[in-house]
Short mmCIF file of C-alpha atoms and ligand atoms in Angstrom, two decimals:
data_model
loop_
_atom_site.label_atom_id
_atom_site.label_comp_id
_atom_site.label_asym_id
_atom_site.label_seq_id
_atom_site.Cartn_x
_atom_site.Cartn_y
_atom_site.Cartn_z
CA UNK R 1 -40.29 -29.02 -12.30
CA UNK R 2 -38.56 -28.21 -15.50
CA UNK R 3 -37.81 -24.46 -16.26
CA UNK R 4 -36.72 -22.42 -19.08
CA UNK R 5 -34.98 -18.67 -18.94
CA UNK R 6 -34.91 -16.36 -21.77
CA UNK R 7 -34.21 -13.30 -22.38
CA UNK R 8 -36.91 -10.88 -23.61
CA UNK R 9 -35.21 -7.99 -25.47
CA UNK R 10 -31.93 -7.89 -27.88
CA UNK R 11 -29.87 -10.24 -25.25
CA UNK R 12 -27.60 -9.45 -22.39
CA UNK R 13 -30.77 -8.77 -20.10
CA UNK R 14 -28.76 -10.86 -17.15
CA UNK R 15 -29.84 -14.21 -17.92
CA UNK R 16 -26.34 -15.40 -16.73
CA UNK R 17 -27.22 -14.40 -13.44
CA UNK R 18 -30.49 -15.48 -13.22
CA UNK R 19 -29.45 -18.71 -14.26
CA UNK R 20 -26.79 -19.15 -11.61
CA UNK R 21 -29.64 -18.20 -9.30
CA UNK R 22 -32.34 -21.06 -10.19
CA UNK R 23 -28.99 -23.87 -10.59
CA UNK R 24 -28.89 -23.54 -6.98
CA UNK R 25 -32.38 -25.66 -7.00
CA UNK R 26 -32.11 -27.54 -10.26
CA UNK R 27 -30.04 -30.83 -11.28
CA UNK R 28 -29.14 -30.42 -14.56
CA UNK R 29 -28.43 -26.71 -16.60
CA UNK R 30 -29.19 -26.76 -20.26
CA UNK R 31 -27.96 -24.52 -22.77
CA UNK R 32 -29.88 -25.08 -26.55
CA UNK R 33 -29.02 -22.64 -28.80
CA UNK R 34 -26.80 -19.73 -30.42
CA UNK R 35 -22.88 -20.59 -29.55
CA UNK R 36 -19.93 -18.15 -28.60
CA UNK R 37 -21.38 -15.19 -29.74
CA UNK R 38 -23.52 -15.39 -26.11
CA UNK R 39 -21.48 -13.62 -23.18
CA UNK R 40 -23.09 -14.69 -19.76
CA UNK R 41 -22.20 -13.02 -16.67
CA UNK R 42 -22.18 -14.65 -13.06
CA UNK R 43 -21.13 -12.75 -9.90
CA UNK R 44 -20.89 -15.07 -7.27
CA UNK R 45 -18.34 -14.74 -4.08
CA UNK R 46 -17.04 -11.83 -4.71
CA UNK R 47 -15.60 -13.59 -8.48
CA UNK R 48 -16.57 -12.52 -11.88
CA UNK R 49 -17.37 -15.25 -14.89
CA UNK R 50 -17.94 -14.29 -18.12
CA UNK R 51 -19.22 -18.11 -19.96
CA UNK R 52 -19.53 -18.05 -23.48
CA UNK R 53 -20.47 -21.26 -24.35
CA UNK R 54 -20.58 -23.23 -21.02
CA UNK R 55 -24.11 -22.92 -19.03
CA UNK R 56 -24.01 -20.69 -16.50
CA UNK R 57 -24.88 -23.17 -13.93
CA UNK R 58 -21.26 -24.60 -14.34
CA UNK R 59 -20.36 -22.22 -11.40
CA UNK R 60 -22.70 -24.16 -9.42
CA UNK R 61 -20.40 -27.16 -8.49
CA UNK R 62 -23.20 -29.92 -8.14
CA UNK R 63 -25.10 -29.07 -11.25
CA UNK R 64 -24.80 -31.05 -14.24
CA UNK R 65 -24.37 -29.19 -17.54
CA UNK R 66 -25.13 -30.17 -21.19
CA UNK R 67 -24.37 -28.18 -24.53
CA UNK R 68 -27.39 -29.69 -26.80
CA UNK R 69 -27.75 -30.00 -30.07
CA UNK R 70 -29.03 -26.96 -30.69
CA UNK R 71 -25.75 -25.14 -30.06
CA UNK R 72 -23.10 -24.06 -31.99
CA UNK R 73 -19.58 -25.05 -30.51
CA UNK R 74 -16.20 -23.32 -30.82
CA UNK R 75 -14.26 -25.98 -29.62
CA UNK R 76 -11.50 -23.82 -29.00
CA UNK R 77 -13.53 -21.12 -27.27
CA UNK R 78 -15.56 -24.49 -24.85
CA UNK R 79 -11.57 -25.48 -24.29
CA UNK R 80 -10.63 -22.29 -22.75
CA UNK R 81 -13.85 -21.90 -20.73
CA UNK R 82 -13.35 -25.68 -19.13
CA UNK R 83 -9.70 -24.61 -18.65
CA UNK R 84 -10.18 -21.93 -16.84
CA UNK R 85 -12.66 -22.46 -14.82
CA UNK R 86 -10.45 -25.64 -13.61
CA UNK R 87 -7.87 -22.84 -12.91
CA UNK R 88 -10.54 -21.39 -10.84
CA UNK R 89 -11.03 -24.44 -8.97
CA UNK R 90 -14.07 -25.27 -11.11
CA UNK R 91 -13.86 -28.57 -12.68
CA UNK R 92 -16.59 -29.82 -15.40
CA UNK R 93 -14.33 -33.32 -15.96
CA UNK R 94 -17.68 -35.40 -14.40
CA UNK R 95 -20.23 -33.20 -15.09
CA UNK R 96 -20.25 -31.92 -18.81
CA UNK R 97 -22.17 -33.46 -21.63
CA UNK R 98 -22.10 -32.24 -25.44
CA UNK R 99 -24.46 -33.36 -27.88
CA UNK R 100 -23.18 -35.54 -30.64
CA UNK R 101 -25.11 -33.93 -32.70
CA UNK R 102 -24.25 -30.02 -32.18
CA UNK R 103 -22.49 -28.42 -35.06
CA UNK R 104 -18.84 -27.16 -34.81
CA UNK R 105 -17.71 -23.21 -35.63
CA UNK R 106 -14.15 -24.06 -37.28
CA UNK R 107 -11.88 -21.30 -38.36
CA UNK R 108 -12.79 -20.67 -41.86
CA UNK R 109 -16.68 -19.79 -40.05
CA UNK R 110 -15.07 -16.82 -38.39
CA UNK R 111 -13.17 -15.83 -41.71
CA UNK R 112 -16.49 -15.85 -43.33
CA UNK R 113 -18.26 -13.98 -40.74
CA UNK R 114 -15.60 -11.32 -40.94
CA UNK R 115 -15.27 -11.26 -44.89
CA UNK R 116 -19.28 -10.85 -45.07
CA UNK R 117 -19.41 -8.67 -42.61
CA UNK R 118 -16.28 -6.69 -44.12
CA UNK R 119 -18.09 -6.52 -47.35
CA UNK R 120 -21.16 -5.40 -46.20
CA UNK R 121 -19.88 -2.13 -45.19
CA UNK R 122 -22.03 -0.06 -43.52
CA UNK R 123 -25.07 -2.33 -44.20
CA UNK R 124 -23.42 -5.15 -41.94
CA UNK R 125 -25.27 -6.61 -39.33
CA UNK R 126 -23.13 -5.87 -36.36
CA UNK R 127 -22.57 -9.93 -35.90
CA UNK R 128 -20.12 -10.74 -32.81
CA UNK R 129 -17.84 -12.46 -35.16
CA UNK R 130 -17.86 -15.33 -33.75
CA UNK R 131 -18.71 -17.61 -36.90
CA UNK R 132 -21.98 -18.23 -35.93
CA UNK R 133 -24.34 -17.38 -39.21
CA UNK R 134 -21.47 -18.74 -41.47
CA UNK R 135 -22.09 -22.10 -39.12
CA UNK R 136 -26.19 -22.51 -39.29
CA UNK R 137 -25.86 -21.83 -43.21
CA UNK R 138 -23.67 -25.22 -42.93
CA UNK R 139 -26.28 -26.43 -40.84
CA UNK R 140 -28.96 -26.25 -43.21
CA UNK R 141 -26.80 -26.88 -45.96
CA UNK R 142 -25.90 -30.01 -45.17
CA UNK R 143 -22.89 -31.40 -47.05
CA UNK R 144 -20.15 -28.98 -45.76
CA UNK R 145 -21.17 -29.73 -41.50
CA UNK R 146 -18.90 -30.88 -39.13
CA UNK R 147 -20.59 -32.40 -36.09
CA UNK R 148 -19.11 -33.06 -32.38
CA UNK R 149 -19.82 -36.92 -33.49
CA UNK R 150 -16.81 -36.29 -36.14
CA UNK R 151 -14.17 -35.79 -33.76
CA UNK R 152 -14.67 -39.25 -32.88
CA UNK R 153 -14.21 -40.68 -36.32
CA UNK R 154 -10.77 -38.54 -37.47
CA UNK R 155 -9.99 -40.48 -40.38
CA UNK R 156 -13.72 -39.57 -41.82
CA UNK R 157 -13.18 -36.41 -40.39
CA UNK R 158 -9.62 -35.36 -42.34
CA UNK R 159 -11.03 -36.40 -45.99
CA UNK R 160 -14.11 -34.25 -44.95
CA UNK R 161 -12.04 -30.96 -43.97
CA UNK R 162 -10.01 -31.24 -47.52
CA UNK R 163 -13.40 -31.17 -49.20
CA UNK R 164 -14.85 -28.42 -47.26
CA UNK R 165 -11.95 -26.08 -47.27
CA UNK R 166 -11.27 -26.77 -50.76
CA UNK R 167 -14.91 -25.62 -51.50
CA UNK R 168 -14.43 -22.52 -49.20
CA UNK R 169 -11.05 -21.60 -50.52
CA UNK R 170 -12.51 -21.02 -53.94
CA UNK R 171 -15.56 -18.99 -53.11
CA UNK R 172 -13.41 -16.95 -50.53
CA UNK R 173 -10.85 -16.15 -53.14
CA UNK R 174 -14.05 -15.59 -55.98
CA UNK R 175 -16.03 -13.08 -54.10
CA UNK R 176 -13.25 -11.59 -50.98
CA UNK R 177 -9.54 -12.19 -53.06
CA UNK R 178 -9.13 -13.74 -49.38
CA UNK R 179 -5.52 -15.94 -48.89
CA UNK R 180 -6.47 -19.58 -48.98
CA UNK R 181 -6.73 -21.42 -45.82
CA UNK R 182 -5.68 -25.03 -45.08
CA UNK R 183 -7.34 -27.76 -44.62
CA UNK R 184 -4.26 -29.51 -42.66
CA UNK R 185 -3.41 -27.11 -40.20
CA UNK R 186 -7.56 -26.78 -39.44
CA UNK R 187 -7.22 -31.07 -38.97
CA UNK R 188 -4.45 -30.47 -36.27
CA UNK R 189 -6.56 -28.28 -34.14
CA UNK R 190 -9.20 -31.02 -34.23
CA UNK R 191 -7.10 -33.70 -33.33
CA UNK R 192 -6.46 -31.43 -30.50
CA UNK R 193 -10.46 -30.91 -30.03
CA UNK R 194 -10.92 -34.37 -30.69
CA UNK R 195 -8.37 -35.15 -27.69
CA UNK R 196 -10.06 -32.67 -25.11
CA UNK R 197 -13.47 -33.01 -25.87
CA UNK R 198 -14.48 -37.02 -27.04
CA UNK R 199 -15.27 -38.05 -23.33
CA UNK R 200 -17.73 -35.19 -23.17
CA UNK R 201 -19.56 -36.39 -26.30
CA UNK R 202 -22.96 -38.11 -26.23
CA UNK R 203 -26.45 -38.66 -27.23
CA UNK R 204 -27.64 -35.67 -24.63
CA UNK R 205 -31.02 -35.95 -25.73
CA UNK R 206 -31.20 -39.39 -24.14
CA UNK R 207 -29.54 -38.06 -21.45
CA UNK R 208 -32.55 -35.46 -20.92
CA UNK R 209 -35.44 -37.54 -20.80
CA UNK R 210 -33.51 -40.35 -18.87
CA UNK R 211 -33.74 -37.80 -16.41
CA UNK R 212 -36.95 -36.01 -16.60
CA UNK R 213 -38.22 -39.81 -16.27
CA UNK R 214 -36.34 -39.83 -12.82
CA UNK R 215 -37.68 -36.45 -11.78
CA UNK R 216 -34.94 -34.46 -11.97
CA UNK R 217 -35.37 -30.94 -12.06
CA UNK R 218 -33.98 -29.10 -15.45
CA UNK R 219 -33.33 -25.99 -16.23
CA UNK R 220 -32.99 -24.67 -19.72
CA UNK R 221 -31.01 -21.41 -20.64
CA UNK R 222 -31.86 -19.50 -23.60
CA UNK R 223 -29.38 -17.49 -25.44
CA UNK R 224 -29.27 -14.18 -27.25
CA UNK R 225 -33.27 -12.42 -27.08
CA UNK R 226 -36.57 -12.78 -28.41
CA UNK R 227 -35.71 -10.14 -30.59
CA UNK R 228 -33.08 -11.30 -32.36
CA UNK R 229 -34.81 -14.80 -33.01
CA UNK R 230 -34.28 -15.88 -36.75
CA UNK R 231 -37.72 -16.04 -37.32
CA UNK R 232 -39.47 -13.82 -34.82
CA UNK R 233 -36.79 -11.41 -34.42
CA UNK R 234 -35.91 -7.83 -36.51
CA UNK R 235 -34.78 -9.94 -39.54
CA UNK R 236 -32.14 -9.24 -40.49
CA UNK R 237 -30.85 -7.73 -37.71
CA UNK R 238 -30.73 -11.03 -35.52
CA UNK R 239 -29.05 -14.51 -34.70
CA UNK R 240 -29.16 -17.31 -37.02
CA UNK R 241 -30.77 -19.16 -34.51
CA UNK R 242 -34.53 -19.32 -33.05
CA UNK R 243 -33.40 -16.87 -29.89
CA UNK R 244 -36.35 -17.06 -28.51
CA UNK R 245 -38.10 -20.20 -26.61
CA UNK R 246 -39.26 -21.38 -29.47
CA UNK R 247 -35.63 -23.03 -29.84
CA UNK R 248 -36.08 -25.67 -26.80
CA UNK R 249 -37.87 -28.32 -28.85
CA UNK R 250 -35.26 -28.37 -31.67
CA UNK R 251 -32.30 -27.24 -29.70
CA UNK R 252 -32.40 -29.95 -27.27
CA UNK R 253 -35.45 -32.61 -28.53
CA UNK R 254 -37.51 -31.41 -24.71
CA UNK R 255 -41.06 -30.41 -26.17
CA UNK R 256 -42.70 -27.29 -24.64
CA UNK R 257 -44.98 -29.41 -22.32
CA UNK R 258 -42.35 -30.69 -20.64
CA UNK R 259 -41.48 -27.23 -18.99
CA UNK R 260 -43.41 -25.74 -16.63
CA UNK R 261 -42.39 -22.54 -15.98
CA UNK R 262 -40.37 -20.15 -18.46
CA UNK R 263 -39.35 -17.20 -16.93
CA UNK R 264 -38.24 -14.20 -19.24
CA UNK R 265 -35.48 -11.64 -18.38
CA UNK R 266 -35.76 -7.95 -18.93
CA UNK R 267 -33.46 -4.77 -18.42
CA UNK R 268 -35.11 -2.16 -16.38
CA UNK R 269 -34.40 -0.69 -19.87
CA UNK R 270 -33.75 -1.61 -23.38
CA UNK R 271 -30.37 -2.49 -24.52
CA UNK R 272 -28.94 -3.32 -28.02
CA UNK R 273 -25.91 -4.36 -29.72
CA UNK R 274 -24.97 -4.26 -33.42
CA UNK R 275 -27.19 -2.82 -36.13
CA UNK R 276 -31.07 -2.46 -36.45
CA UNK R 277 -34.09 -0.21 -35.67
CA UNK R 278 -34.52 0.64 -31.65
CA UNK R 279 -37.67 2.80 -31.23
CA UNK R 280 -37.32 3.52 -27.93
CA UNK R 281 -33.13 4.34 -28.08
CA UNK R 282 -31.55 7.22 -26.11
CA UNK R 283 -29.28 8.41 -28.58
CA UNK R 284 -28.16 11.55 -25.68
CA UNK R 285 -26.99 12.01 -22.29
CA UNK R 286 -30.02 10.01 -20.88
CA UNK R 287 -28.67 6.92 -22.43
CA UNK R 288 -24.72 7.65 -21.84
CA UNK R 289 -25.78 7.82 -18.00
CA UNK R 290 -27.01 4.54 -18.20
CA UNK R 291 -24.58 2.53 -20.25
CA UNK R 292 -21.84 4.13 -17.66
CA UNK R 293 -24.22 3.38 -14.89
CA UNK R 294 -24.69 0.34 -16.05
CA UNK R 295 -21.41 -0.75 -17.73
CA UNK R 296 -23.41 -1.39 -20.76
CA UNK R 297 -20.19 -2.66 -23.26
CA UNK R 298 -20.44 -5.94 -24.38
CA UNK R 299 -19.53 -9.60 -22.68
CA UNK R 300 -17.83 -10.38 -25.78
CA UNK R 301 -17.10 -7.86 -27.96
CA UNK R 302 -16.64 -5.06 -25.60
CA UNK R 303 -18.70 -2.56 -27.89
CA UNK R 304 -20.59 0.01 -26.26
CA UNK R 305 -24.71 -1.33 -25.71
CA UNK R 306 -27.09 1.14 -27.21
CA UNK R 307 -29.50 2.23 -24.76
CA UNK R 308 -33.05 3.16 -24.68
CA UNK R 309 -36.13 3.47 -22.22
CA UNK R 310 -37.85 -0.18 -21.28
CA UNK R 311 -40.41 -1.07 -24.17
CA UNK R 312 -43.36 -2.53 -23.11
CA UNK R 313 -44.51 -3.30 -26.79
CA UNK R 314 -41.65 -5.32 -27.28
CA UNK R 315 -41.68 -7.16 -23.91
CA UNK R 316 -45.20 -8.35 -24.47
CA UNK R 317 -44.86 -9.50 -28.18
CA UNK R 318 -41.55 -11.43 -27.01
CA UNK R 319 -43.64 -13.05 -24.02
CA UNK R 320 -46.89 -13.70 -25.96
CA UNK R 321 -44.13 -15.83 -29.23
CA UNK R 322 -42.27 -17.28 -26.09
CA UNK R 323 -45.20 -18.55 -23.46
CA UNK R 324 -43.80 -17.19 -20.70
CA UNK R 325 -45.69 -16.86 -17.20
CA UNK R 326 -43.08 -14.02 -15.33
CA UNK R 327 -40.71 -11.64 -15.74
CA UNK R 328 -37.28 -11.57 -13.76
CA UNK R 329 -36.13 -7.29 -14.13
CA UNK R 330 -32.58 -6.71 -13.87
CA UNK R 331 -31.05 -3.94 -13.37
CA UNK R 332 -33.04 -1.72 -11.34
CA UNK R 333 -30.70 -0.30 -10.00
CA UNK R 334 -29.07 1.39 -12.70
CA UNK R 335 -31.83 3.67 -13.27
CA UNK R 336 -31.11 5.26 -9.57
CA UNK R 337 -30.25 9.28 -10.30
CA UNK R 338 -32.84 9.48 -13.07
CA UNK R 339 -35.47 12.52 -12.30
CA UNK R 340 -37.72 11.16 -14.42
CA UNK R 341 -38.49 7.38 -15.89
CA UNK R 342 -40.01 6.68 -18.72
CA UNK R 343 -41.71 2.97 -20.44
CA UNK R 344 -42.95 2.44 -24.25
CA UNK R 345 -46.28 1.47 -23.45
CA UNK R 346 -47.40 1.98 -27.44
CA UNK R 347 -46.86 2.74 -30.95
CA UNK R 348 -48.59 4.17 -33.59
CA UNK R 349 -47.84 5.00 -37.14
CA UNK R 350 -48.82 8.15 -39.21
CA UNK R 351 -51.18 8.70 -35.66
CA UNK R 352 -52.64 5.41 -35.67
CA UNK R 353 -52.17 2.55 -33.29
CA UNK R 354 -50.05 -0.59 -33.67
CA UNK R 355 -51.70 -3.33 -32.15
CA UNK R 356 -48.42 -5.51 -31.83
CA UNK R 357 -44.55 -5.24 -31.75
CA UNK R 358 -43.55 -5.37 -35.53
CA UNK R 359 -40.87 -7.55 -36.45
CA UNK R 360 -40.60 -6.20 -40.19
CA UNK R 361 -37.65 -3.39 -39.76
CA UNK R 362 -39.64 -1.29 -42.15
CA UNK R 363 -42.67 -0.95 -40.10
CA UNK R 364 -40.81 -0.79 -37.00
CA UNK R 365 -38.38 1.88 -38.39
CA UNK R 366 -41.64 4.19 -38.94
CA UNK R 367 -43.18 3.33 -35.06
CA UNK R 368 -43.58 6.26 -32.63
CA UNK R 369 -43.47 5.63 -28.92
CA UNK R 370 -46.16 6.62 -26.81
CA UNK R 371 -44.41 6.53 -23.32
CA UNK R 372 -46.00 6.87 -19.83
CA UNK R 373 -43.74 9.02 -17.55
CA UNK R 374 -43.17 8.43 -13.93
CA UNK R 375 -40.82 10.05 -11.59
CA UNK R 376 -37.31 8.81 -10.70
CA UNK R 377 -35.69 8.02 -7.41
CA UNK R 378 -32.34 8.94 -6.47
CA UNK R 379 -31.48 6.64 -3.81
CA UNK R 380 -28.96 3.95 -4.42
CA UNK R 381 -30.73 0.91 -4.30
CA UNK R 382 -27.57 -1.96 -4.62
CA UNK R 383 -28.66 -2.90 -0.75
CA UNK R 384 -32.46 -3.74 -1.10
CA UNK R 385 -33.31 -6.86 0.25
CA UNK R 386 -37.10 -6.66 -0.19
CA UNK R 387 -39.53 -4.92 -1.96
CA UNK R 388 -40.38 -2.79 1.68
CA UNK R 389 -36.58 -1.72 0.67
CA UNK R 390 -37.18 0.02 -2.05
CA UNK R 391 -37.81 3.90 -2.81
CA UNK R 392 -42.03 4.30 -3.42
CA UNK R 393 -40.66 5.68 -6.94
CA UNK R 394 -39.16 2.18 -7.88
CA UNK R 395 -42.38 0.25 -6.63
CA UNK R 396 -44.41 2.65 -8.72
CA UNK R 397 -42.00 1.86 -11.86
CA UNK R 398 -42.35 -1.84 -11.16
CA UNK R 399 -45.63 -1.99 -11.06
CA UNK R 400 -46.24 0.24 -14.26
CA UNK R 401 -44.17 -2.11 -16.41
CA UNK R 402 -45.83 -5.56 -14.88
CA UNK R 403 -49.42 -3.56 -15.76
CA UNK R 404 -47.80 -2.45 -19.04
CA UNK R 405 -46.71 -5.84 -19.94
CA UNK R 406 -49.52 -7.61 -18.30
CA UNK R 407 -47.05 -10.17 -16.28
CA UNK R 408 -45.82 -10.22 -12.73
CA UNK R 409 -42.48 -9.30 -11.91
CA UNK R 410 -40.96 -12.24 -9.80
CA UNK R 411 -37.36 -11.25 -9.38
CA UNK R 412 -35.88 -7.55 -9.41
CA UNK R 413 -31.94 -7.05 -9.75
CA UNK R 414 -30.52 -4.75 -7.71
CA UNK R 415 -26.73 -5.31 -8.74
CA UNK R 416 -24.79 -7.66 -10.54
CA UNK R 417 -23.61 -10.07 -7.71
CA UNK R 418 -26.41 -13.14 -6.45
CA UNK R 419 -27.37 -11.65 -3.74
CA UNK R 420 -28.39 -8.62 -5.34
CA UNK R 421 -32.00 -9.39 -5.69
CA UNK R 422 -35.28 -9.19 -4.57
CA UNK R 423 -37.69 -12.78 -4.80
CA UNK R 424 -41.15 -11.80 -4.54
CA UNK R 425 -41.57 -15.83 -5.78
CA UNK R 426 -39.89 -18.78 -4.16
CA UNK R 427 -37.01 -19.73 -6.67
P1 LIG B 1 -26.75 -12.15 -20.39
O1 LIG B 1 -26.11 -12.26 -21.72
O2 LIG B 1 -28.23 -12.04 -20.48
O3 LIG B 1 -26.34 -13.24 -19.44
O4 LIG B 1 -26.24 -10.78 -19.76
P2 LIG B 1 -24.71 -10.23 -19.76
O5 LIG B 1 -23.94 -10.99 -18.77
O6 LIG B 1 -24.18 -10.15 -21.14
O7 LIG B 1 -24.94 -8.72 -19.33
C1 LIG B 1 -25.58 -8.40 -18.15
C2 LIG B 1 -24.64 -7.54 -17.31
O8 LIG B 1 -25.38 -6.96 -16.26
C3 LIG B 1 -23.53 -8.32 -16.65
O9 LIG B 1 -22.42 -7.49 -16.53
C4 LIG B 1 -24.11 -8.65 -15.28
O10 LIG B 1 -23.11 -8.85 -14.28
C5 LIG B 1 -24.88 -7.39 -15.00
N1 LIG B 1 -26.07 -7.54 -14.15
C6 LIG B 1 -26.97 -8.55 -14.10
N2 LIG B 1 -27.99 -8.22 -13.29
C7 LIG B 1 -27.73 -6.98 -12.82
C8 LIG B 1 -28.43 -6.08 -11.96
O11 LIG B 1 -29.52 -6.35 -11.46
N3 LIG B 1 -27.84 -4.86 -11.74
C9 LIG B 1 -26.64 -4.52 -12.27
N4 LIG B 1 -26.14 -3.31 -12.00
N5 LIG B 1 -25.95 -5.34 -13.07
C10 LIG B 1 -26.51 -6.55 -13.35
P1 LIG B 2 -26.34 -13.08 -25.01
O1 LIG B 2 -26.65 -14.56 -24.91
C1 LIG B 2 -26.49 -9.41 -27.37
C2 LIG B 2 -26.27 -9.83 -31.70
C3 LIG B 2 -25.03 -9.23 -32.33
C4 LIG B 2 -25.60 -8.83 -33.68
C5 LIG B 2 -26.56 -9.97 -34.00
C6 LIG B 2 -25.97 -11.07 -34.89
O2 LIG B 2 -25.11 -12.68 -24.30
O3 LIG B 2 -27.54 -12.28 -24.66
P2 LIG B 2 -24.22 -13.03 -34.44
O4 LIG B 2 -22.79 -12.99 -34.01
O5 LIG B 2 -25.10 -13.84 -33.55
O6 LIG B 2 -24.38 -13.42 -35.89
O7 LIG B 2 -24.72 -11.49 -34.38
O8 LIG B 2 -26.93 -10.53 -32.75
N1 LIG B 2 -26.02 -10.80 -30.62
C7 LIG B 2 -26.14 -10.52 -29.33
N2 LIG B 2 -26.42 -9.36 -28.70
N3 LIG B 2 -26.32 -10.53 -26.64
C8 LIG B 2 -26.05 -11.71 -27.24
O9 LIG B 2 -25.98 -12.87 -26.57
C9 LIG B 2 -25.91 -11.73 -28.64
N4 LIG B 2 -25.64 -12.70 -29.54
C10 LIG B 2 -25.71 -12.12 -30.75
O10 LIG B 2 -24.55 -8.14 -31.60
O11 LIG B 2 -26.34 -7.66 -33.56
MG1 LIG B 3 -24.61 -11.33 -22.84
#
């Protein structure tokens, strides 16, 4: 049984955690898209890991893990994570596998990302920073990638990096007035990368299918949201990568058919970070209580999450793109203190209905909400260890959003750590 996790809103639903939950069962752990601009938490033990790049079945000792084609890799950033997790007592050395094929976020990706971003002013996306669009544009582009395959071919690799930062250098200088950067002291750091990371590098889509032939169980692990897929997503106010399922196939060469069960993560609410339209946001005390309820600041910037009610219009359109069959909801708990709850169960415009979730950030910037209301329950909640645990309040809530978004609810977060939650499926 192969099975894929992604998350159903604007990222940072808890995939991380859910992940760490299903490795437990599963062989291999699969991440195929977006790069270090993902932040995924795992509570496990007592210990906090924040992965970036690694999956987050890496905590998991026995599981395998693979970075697939499909992802964009910071070598430094993937350097750090295997180091310290080995300082954690966590070692990848037999158990890591990066595609040959996945594209590399080198420095002058970040300076691009910043400059753009810089320029933009107040029309900027919000990125993380992290390189990442700068790094699909190479992608697509074509002549001015650098692959994980190059660090095993350095000579190649060296004539390549004077081309590609002489090419940058000008258009930096051209449109920013940015200092030059150099292509030597960007070859020395991939010597370095070259050094650390060659014994990890391999055709991982061999790899997969090797095993799927064998019957090993896989599991997949999505990155960013739905919402901020590059196609499906609130363009432009999204990832430079297909965020949604719809990346597995190209991210990692599994088809769709080869997964059986793709399980989508939720908030309890809605969370976002960086720029874009958020019909259902909480711009007052409602939605301070929960991002300090919650802790809702970023995995890798920090920034504070913006925070709205749970949108069912979203949820659905993001399940229906994605073909997913259930619905793990995080963070229940959070809402806990709240007199009154409330979900997005429509929109309309100018008073008439919307029949789906529209991507285009005009239309969605003119939605109204139509929300069902339902009353709160102030009982701490952290200890629930079934459903029979739970206030009648938060059953009611549960089962207005799996009505509102026509799926079941199979897993309910009651805290960050593993133990925190509530199966009403067998994992
Ligand atoms: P991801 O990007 O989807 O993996 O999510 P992040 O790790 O960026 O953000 C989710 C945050 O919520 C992390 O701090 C998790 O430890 C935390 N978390 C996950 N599930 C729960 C839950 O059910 N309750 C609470 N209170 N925190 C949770
Ligand atoms: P995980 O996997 C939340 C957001 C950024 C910005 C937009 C574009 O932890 O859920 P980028 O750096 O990708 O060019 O930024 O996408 N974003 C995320 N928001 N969680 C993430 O990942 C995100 N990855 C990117 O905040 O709005
Ligand atoms: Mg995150």
């Amino acid at each position: 049984m192969n099975t894929c996790v992604v998350g159903l809103q604007w990222g940072d639903e808890g995939k991380g955690k859910v992940v760490d939950i299903l490795a437990e069962k599963n062989d291999i752990v699969v991440r195929y898209g977006g790069g270090a601009n993902a932040g995924h938490t795992v509570v496990a033990g007592g210990e906090k890991f924040a992965l970036h790049l690694m999956p987050s079945g890496a905590v998991r000792k026995e599981a395998m893990c693979v970075i697939a084609n499909g992802v964009v890799v910071d070598p430094e950033v993937l350097i750090g994570e295997i180091d310290s997790l080995a300082a954690r007592g966590i070692s990848l050395d037999d158990r890591l596998l990066i595609s040959e094929s996945a594209h590399t976020v080198l420095d002058y990706h970040k300076v691009e990302d910043r400059l753009r971003e810089d320029a933009l002013g107040k029309n900027k996306i919000g990125t993380t920073v992290r390189g990442i669009g700068p790094c699909y544009s190479d992608k697509v582009g074509r002549s001015f990638a650098v692959r994980m395959a190059d660090f095993n071919n350095l000579d190649a690799l060296k004539e390549k990096l004077e081309k590609i930062v002489d090419y940058k250098n000008k258009i930096f200088s051209a449109l920013y007035n940015a200092e030059p950067m150099k292509a030597d002291v960007i070859f020395e750091k991939c010597k370095v990368y070259s050094q650390r990371l060659s014994k990890y590098i391999c055709n991982t889509t061999e790899y997969l299918h090797t095993n799927i032939e064998a019957g090993k169980d896989i599991l997949f692990e999505g990155a960013q949201g739905a919402l901020l897929d590059l196609d499906h997503g609130t363009f432009p106010f999204v990832t430079s990568s297909n965020a949604s399922s719809l990346g597995l196939g190209p991210g990692c060469g599994v088809p769709f058919n080869m997964v059986q069960r793709f399980i989508g993560v939720v908030k309890a609410y809605t969370t976002r970070v960086g720029s874009g339209p958020f019909p259902s946001e909480l711009d007052n005390e409602i939605g301070q209580y929960i991002r300090d309820k919650g802790h809702e600041y970023g995995t890798t910037t920090g920034r504070p999450r913006r925070c709205g009610w749970f949108d069912a219009m979203a949820v659905k359109y993001a399940a229906k793109i994605g073909g997913i069959n259930e619905i793990a909801m995080m963070h229940l708990d959070t809402l806990a203190g709240l007199d009154e709850l409330k979900i997005c169960t429509g929109y309309t415009i100018d008073g008439k209905e919307v029949k789906m979730f529209p991507s285009n950030i005009d239309t969605l910037a003119k939605v109204k909400c139509k929300f069902e209301t339902l009353a709160g329950f102030k009982e701490e909640i952290t200890d629930a260890q079934s459903l029979d645990d739970l206030p009648p309040q938060a059953k009611e809530y549960l089962r207005a959003v799996e009505e509102a978004v026509s799926l079941p609810i199979t897993f309910i977060g009651t805290g960050p750590a593993r133990n925190q939650t509530i199966f009403k499926k067998q994992v």
